[in-house]
Amino acid sequence: MKKLILFGLMIGAVAISKGDSWTQKADFGGTWRFGAVSFSIGNKGYLGTGAQGNFAFKDFWEYDQSTNSWTQLADFVGTARANSVAFSIDGKGYIGTSGNDSITPGRDFWEYDPNLNTWIRKAFFGGDSRFMAVGFSIGNKGYIGTGNTNGSGGVFDFWEYNPALNSWTQKAGLSYIVEGRMGAFGFSFNGKGYIGTGLNMNGPPTYLSDFWEYDTTLNSWTQKASFPLTRMGAVCFSINNKGYAGAGAGDDTTGFKDFWEYNPSIDQWNRKTDIPSLNVFSTGVGFNILNKGYVYIGDSTNSFWEYSPDTATGINELSNPIKTTLYPNPFSTQTTLTISGSGVVETPLMASLQIYDASGKMVKNISVGDKKQITINREGLKNGVYFIEVRIGEESIVKKVVVTN
């Protein structure tokens, strides 16, 4: 199914997809857990630590893509922990932050050598102790930032690790919209880093959807297209200069199963095939090996899935573009969604419409049929942010709307 993400704009180009897919692989070799860490080196993936209830783990495992098998390696030598940060640089893996369970802050930092199967303590993380931070690597440097520092509700500082010097340098922090976040997702590709979503608890708990690009040369952040739905604890990875993220949890703690692709060339999120597992937890993990992505779910299950992106041929012009408008927005009593454009004239609509709250829970299902104007009444909707999804044939249009007094 092709997906269009529209926010009241004429969209003249989409990626022509030949179909993405998920394939279940060998179950993770250890005990099921949440809050694990993962990274990849070459054609191997690595996964370990995490917790089950109040019990934290320190076992560490290697996944071999070629044999679809797991091998247990030397245990992580720091204290057992969950909700840490991990990345790889130049054939070495790195794990740091978090303490001796899933909510104790920490700042110790460790290097794993897969050739020797050994762990070495490195310089302590440069910022305050924390858990549920986010990290990634760009070139020969690693980056860690945000997270929760012992009840802070979320911080925004950002640090660079230089393995050659075994040193940390503070960089520009991510403080543009809210003062801190925890449980964000992060990935990197093509020399840029990206951080998005998360939970801010400096005040009433607020799930976030904003998304930012970090430029190492300028040491600056640029806001990009927001992730389509608010959440924390999403799984993510990058493949072929595109980012992928999904799952996680929001106000609805049963978790999400949706999965999205970020295309930086047009600054757009496109919905992809949902993660097929029946159990999607808020803090699973993901990594990539070559041109495949991998996701460990971790919610009372050891299921492990391989993602194959579609073989998009690039950006192609649509001959029948569709335009949508929503007015008024914000609204207090009712709003009208209008669907227009040459694509509507030439193609029967046969549309359906669903409204989701900020946690991803469907709160309205409205019959549309072949209408080109749909009136949406406020009845049953509290003040807040909602997402309207209109399906027109094989296209899916998502619009953000605010309900207020």
CSV table of N, CA, C and O in Angstrom, one decimal, residues 25-26 38-47 61-70 88 188 236-240 242 244 285-296 304-309:
chain,number,residue,atom,x,y,z
A,25,LYS,N,12.6,-14.0,12.4
A,25,LYS,CA,13.9,-14.7,12.4
A,25,LYS,C,14.0,-15.5,13.8
A,25,LYS,O,13.0,-15.5,14.5
A,26,ALA,N,15.1,-16.1,14.0
A,26,ALA,CA,15.3,-16.9,15.2
A,26,ALA,C,15.1,-16.0,16.4
A,26,ALA,O,15.6,-14.9,16.5
A,38,SER,N,21.3,-2.3,21.9
A,38,SER,CA,21.8,-3.0,20.7
A,38,SER,C,22.6,-2.1,19.8
A,38,SER,O,22.5,-0.9,19.9
A,39,PHE,N,23.5,-2.8,19.0
A,39,PHE,CA,24.2,-2.1,18.0
A,39,PHE,C,24.7,-3.1,17.0
A,39,PHE,O,24.4,-4.3,17.2
A,40,SER,N,25.2,-2.7,15.9
A,40,SER,CA,25.7,-3.7,14.9
A,40,SER,C,27.2,-3.3,14.5
A,40,SER,O,27.6,-2.1,14.5
A,41,ILE,N,27.9,-4.4,14.1
A,41,ILE,CA,29.3,-4.2,13.6
A,41,ILE,C,29.4,-5.2,12.5
A,41,ILE,O,29.3,-6.4,12.7
A,42,GLY,N,29.7,-4.7,11.3
A,42,GLY,CA,29.8,-5.5,10.1
A,42,GLY,C,28.5,-6.2,9.9
A,42,GLY,O,27.4,-5.6,9.8
A,43,ASN,N,28.5,-7.6,9.7
A,43,ASN,CA,27.3,-8.3,9.5
A,43,ASN,C,26.8,-9.0,10.7
A,43,ASN,O,26.1,-10.0,10.6
A,44,LYS,N,27.1,-8.5,11.9
A,44,LYS,CA,26.7,-9.0,13.1
A,44,LYS,C,25.9,-8.0,13.9
A,44,LYS,O,26.2,-6.8,13.9
A,45,GLY,N,24.9,-8.4,14.7
A,45,GLY,CA,24.2,-7.6,15.6
A,45,GLY,C,24.4,-8.0,17.0
A,45,GLY,O,24.7,-9.1,17.3
A,46,TYR,N,24.3,-7.0,17.9
A,46,TYR,CA,24.6,-7.3,19.3
A,46,TYR,C,23.5,-6.7,20.2
A,46,TYR,O,23.0,-5.6,20.0
A,47,LEU,N,23.1,-7.5,21.2
A,47,LEU,CA,22.0,-7.2,22.0
A,47,LEU,C,22.2,-7.7,23.5
A,47,LEU,O,22.7,-8.8,23.6
A,61,TRP,N,24.7,-10.8,23.8
A,61,TRP,CA,24.5,-11.8,22.7
A,61,TRP,C,24.8,-11.2,21.3
A,61,TRP,O,24.7,-10.0,21.1
A,62,GLU,N,25.3,-12.1,20.4
A,62,GLU,CA,25.6,-11.8,19.1
A,62,GLU,C,24.6,-12.5,18.1
A,62,GLU,O,24.4,-13.7,18.2
A,63,TYR,N,24.1,-11.7,17.1
A,63,TYR,CA,23.3,-12.3,16.1
A,63,TYR,C,24.0,-12.4,14.8
A,63,TYR,O,24.6,-11.3,14.3
A,64,ASP,N,24.1,-13.5,14.2
A,64,ASP,CA,24.8,-13.8,12.9
A,64,ASP,C,23.7,-13.8,11.8
A,64,ASP,O,22.9,-14.7,11.7
A,65,GLN,N,23.7,-12.8,11.0
A,65,GLN,CA,22.8,-12.7,9.9
A,65,GLN,C,22.9,-13.8,8.9
A,65,GLN,O,21.8,-14.3,8.4
A,66,SER,N,24.1,-14.3,8.6
A,66,SER,CA,24.3,-15.3,7.6
A,66,SER,C,23.7,-16.7,8.1
A,66,SER,O,23.3,-17.5,7.2
A,67,THR,N,23.7,-17.0,9.4
A,67,THR,CA,23.2,-18.3,9.9
A,67,THR,C,21.9,-18.1,10.6
A,67,THR,O,21.4,-19.2,11.1
A,68,ASN,N,21.4,-16.9,10.8
A,68,ASN,CA,20.2,-16.7,11.6
A,68,ASN,C,20.3,-17.4,12.9
A,68,ASN,O,19.4,-18.2,13.3
A,69,SER,N,21.3,-17.0,13.7
A,69,SER,CA,21.5,-17.7,15.0
A,69,SER,C,22.1,-16.7,16.0
A,69,SER,O,22.7,-15.7,15.6
A,70,TRP,N,21.9,-17.0,17.3
A,70,TRP,CA,22.4,-16.2,18.4
A,70,TRP,C,23.4,-17.0,19.1
A,70,TRP,O,23.3,-18.2,19.3
A,88,SER,N,28.1,1.9,17.9
A,88,SER,CA,29.4,1.3,17.5
A,88,SER,C,30.2,2.3,16.7
A,88,SER,O,29.6,3.2,16.0
A,188,SER,N,21.4,7.9,12.8
A,188,SER,CA,22.2,8.7,12.1
A,188,SER,C,22.5,8.1,10.7
A,188,SER,O,22.4,6.9,10.5
A,236,CYS,N,14.2,2.0,16.4
A,236,CYS,CA,14.6,2.7,15.2
A,236,CYS,C,15.9,2.1,14.6
A,236,CYS,O,16.6,1.4,15.3
A,237,PHE,N,16.2,2.5,13.4
A,237,PHE,CA,17.4,2.2,12.7
A,237,PHE,C,17.5,3.0,11.4
A,237,PHE,O,16.5,3.7,11.1
A,238,SER,N,18.6,2.9,10.7
A,238,SER,CA,18.7,3.6,9.4
A,238,SER,C,19.2,2.6,8.4
A,238,SER,O,20.0,1.8,8.7
A,239,ILE,N,18.7,2.8,7.1
A,239,ILE,CA,19.1,2.0,6.0
A,239,ILE,C,19.2,2.9,4.8
A,239,ILE,O,18.2,3.6,4.5
A,240,ASN,N,20.3,2.8,4.1
A,240,ASN,CA,20.4,3.5,2.8
A,240,ASN,C,20.0,5.0,2.8
A,240,ASN,O,19.2,5.5,2.0
A,242,LYS,N,18.1,6.6,4.8
A,242,LYS,CA,16.7,6.8,5.3
A,242,LYS,C,16.6,6.3,6.7
A,242,LYS,O,17.3,5.4,7.1
A,244,TYR,N,14.2,4.9,10.0
A,244,TYR,CA,13.0,4.1,10.3
A,244,TYR,C,12.7,4.1,11.8
A,244,TYR,O,13.6,4.0,12.6
A,285,VAL,N,14.2,-2.7,21.0
A,285,VAL,CA,15.4,-2.1,20.4
A,285,VAL,C,15.5,-2.5,18.9
A,285,VAL,O,14.9,-3.5,18.4
A,286,GLY,N,16.2,-1.7,18.1
A,286,GLY,CA,16.4,-2.0,16.7
A,286,GLY,C,17.9,-1.7,16.3
A,286,GLY,O,18.5,-0.9,16.9
A,287,PHE,N,18.3,-2.3,15.2
A,287,PHE,CA,19.6,-2.0,14.6
A,287,PHE,C,19.5,-2.5,13.2
A,287,PHE,O,18.6,-3.2,12.7
A,288,ASN,N,20.5,-2.1,12.4
A,288,ASN,CA,20.6,-2.5,11.0
A,288,ASN,C,21.8,-3.3,10.7
A,288,ASN,O,22.9,-3.1,11.4
A,289,ILE,N,21.7,-4.2,9.8
A,289,ILE,CA,22.9,-5.0,9.3
A,289,ILE,C,22.8,-4.8,7.8
A,289,ILE,O,21.9,-5.3,7.1
A,290,LEU,N,23.8,-4.1,7.2
A,290,LEU,CA,23.8,-3.8,5.8
A,290,LEU,C,22.5,-3.2,5.4
A,290,LEU,O,22.2,-2.1,5.9
A,291,ASN,N,21.7,-3.8,4.5
A,291,ASN,CA,20.5,-3.1,4.0
A,291,ASN,C,19.2,-3.7,4.6
A,291,ASN,O,18.1,-3.7,4.0
A,292,LYS,N,19.4,-4.3,5.8
A,292,LYS,CA,18.2,-4.9,6.5
A,292,LYS,C,18.1,-4.3,7.9
A,292,LYS,O,19.1,-3.9,8.5
A,293,GLY,N,16.9,-4.1,8.4
A,293,GLY,CA,16.7,-3.7,9.8
A,293,GLY,C,16.2,-4.8,10.6
A,293,GLY,O,15.6,-5.8,10.2
A,294,TYR,N,16.5,-4.7,11.9
A,294,TYR,CA,16.1,-5.8,12.9
A,294,TYR,C,15.5,-5.1,14.1
A,294,TYR,O,16.0,-4.1,14.6
A,295,VAL,N,14.4,-5.8,14.6
A,295,VAL,CA,13.7,-5.3,15.8
A,295,VAL,C,13.5,-6.4,16.7
A,295,VAL,O,13.0,-7.5,16.4
A,296,TYR,N,13.9,-6.2,18.0
A,296,TYR,CA,13.6,-7.1,19.1
A,296,TYR,C,12.4,-6.5,19.9
A,296,TYR,O,12.6,-5.4,20.4
A,304,PHE,N,11.9,-11.8,17.2
A,304,PHE,CA,12.9,-11.0,16.6
A,304,PHE,C,12.6,-11.0,15.1
A,304,PHE,O,12.4,-12.0,14.5
A,305,TRP,N,12.6,-9.8,14.5
A,305,TRP,CA,12.0,-9.6,13.2
A,305,TRP,C,13.0,-8.8,12.3
A,305,TRP,O,13.7,-7.9,12.7
A,306,GLU,N,13.1,-9.3,11.0
A,306,GLU,CA,13.9,-8.6,10.0
A,306,GLU,C,13.1,-7.8,9.1
A,306,GLU,O,12.0,-8.2,8.6
A,307,TYR,N,13.5,-6.5,8.9
A,307,TYR,CA,12.8,-5.6,8.0
A,307,TYR,C,13.5,-5.4,6.7
A,307,TYR,O,14.7,-5.1,6.7
A,308,SER,N,12.8,-5.6,5.6
A,308,SER,CA,13.3,-5.4,4.2
A,308,SER,C,12.6,-4.2,3.6
A,308,SER,O,11.4,-4.2,3.4
A,309,PRO,N,13.4,-3.1,3.4
A,309,PRO,CA,12.7,-1.9,2.9
A,309,PRO,C,12.3,-2.1,1.4
A,309,PRO,O,12.7,-3.1,0.8
